Amino acid sequence: MIPVMIVEDEFLVRVGLKSLIDWNACGFYIAADASNGQEGLALYEKYHPYLIITDIRMSPVSGLEMMDEIRKLDSEVKFIIISAYNDFAYAQQAIRYGVELYLCKSTFKNDDLTAILPKIKASYPDTRQTETSDSELSFQNFSDVFTDASDTGSLEKYLKQHHLADCPKMVIAVRHDRHNHNSINQNLYHNIILNILKRCQIPCQLFKKDDFILCLLDASDAEKVHSIARELHKTLLNYTKQACYFGISAPFTRPALRLYRAVNEACLTCNEFIFDKSVHIRDFTGSSTSICYSCQPCGNAANNANMEIKAERLMSSVFSFRKEESEAIIREIIFSCTNYRSLEKSVFTILLSFIEYDNSSMVSALMERELKKDDLDRIASSLLEWIYALPFNTMAVSNSNEYVETVIAYIKSHLSENLSIQSLADMIHLSPNYLGKVFYQKTGSFLNNYITGCRMNKACELLRSTDLPVNTIGIMIGISNPHYFSKLFRDTIGCSPSKYRIAPPAS
């Protein structure tokens, strides 16, 4: 990977250059960034970047002055200028330093910059040595860094390495509005947050966790942390023009016991805004704009019983095809939630009541889908739509005998074919779960067991009445693997196919 340094006095332009280009995919990484030529010279001495992207007019040291000094030290380094001044005099001076590209801020596009990167990459000397910036390491997943909650030794070692061991700590969770997920660049959030925290000189580490950015930081000055969160929110909102939300954990000092809990607290409080959209920053500890959880909420047993009653009412209305009543019950359940924990529980209960009729989904995936909606109304509408799209709503119970008889007739006449439950269900336009349930109710047998029984009965008939090879008989009943056929026959009949042919057991 080839190291890059960006020198630009406009903060948001600097962040944009770092975030809006996939540097890693091009074979580069951002080793450092500076706000003027003086900082750029100091960082060059430390990181020796091969590519430097710089503005011209900066104070106290301009981009041209910085380039002059660096070129005296390094004849290989490459320069790209991105300036607001499209002036020939500046371009003339830049040419003396071997500038690869001169772009005007008002007109350049990302493609203009990325187009020249392959040429620069091809010229990179294999022998050139660089050091990686500690502050610009790859944006890591929280679960990749902290893989084992019980490994307190590694956790303490990590915190010491990053100057976070001997201080109170907090976790800030940040996320964008999930409704606009596709239009947000998470790396942009990361770089803006990182730059502001660096400027404030607070020890911190950033991580990804699902659609959250987590910031573990020194909370010795709690008021300063909240002030930084407000500044972050204002900057992100101004830059992206889209809503973003912050959750702040309670402070903690013993990371072995509290880090994972603090992450959970921050993420939960970050999600709480859906109950009050006027709030964008929440503090788990209980400020006027926060919701504070207790381990055992009052009336928990009563709430559980009430939820079960509502779920039964919902199922009754759905199975009776009373859609308006079903919608009213779902909205009653969802809008009675007072915090994110109760919302999670309510959504889970509704999904669990009907999941057996959805063969293509898992509860966990459906939970994640529903809870990523930042609006209670959208969650309620989505749940109603999912329930009424399930296949039991397209089939009357009185037709179940006809469906079972159709399946049985098809099985008996197509034993050599694929008889998976999915294929049989597709044939009569039902869900596999519903077909299996109806089949058991009408026959007393599980569908797979019934198919196996029919195949073994046919195999016995062929073994008694023909001289066909055992392998051929297996193929004729839809089991092409001879070892599996022999095992299944033995498990079902009690002896091998060859022994059965010689001496069939007495019936």
PDB file of C-alpha atoms in Angstrom, residues 321 390-412 420-421 423-443 447 450-451:
ATOM      1  CA  PHE A 321     -58.988 -12.528   7.886  1.00  0.00           C
ATOM      2  CA  LEU A 390     -47.834 -15.291   4.295  1.00  0.00           C
ATOM      3  CA  PRO A 391     -49.363 -18.228   2.396  1.00  0.00           C
ATOM      4  CA  PHE A 392     -52.013 -19.234   4.917  1.00  0.00           C
ATOM      5  CA  ASN A 393     -53.955 -16.187   3.782  1.00  0.00           C
ATOM      6  CA  THR A 394     -54.394 -17.606   0.268  1.00  0.00           C
ATOM      7  CA  MET A 395     -55.786 -21.011   1.234  1.00  0.00           C
ATOM      8  CA  ALA A 396     -59.032 -21.977   2.929  1.00  0.00           C
ATOM      9  CA  VAL A 397     -58.805 -24.685   5.587  1.00  0.00           C
ATOM     10  CA  SER A 398     -61.638 -26.605   3.933  1.00  0.00           C
ATOM     11  CA  ASN A 399     -59.365 -27.325   0.959  1.00  0.00           C
ATOM     12  CA  SER A 400     -56.680 -29.056   3.016  1.00  0.00           C
ATOM     13  CA  ASN A 401     -57.983 -32.601   2.264  1.00  0.00           C
ATOM     14  CA  GLU A 402     -57.789 -31.916  -1.451  1.00  0.00           C
ATOM     15  CA  TYR A 403     -54.213 -30.639  -1.174  1.00  0.00           C
ATOM     16  CA  VAL A 404     -53.071 -33.642   0.871  1.00  0.00           C
ATOM     17  CA  GLU A 405     -54.699 -36.095  -1.541  1.00  0.00           C
ATOM     18  CA  THR A 406     -53.013 -34.346  -4.486  1.00  0.00           C
ATOM     19  CA  VAL A 407     -49.603 -34.599  -2.801  1.00  0.00           C
ATOM     20  CA  ILE A 408     -50.062 -38.285  -1.906  1.00  0.00           C
ATOM     21  CA  ALA A 409     -51.099 -39.174  -5.467  1.00  0.00           C
ATOM     22  CA  TYR A 410     -48.114 -37.303  -6.884  1.00  0.00           C
ATOM     23  CA  ILE A 411     -45.662 -39.006  -4.487  1.00  0.00           C
ATOM     24  CA  LYS A 412     -46.862 -42.490  -5.365  1.00  0.00           C
ATOM     25  CA  SER A 420     -38.427 -32.411  -1.539  1.00  0.00           C
ATOM     26  CA  ILE A 421     -41.023 -30.658   0.579  1.00  0.00           C
ATOM     27  CA  SER A 423     -40.890 -28.877  -4.662  1.00  0.00           C
ATOM     28  CA  LEU A 424     -44.164 -30.425  -3.482  1.00  0.00           C
ATOM     29  CA  ALA A 425     -45.218 -27.160  -1.837  1.00  0.00           C
ATOM     30  CA  ASP A 426     -44.382 -25.207  -4.990  1.00  0.00           C
ATOM     31  CA  MET A 427     -46.522 -27.590  -7.027  1.00  0.00           C
ATOM     32  CA  ILE A 428     -49.680 -26.702  -5.053  1.00  0.00           C
ATOM     33  CA  HIS A 429     -48.642 -23.097  -4.269  1.00  0.00           C
ATOM     34  CA  LEU A 430     -48.289 -23.421  -0.502  1.00  0.00           C
ATOM     35  CA  SER A 431     -45.469 -22.712   1.920  1.00  0.00           C
ATOM     36  CA  PRO A 432     -43.444 -25.806   2.905  1.00  0.00           C
ATOM     37  CA  ASN A 433     -44.189 -25.181   6.592  1.00  0.00           C
ATOM     38  CA  TYR A 434     -47.920 -25.012   6.010  1.00  0.00           C
ATOM     39  CA  LEU A 435     -47.935 -28.111   3.786  1.00  0.00           C
ATOM     40  CA  GLY A 436     -46.027 -30.077   6.420  1.00  0.00           C
ATOM     41  CA  LYS A 437     -48.425 -28.958   9.137  1.00  0.00           C
ATOM     42  CA  VAL A 438     -51.580 -29.837   7.157  1.00  0.00           C
ATOM     43  CA  PHE A 439     -50.116 -33.148   5.974  1.00  0.00           C
ATOM     44  CA  TYR A 440     -49.394 -34.233   9.560  1.00  0.00           C
ATOM     45  CA  GLN A 441     -52.870 -33.166  10.733  1.00  0.00           C
ATOM     46  CA  LYS A 442     -54.568 -35.218   8.002  1.00  0.00           C
ATOM     47  CA  THR A 443     -52.339 -38.325   7.923  1.00  0.00           C
ATOM     48  CA  LEU A 447     -44.190 -35.667   5.055  1.00  0.00           C
ATOM     49  CA  TYR A 450     -44.228 -40.682   4.424  1.00  0.00           C
ATOM     50  CA  ILE A 451     -42.065 -40.239   1.288  1.00  0.00           C
TER      51      ILE A 451
END
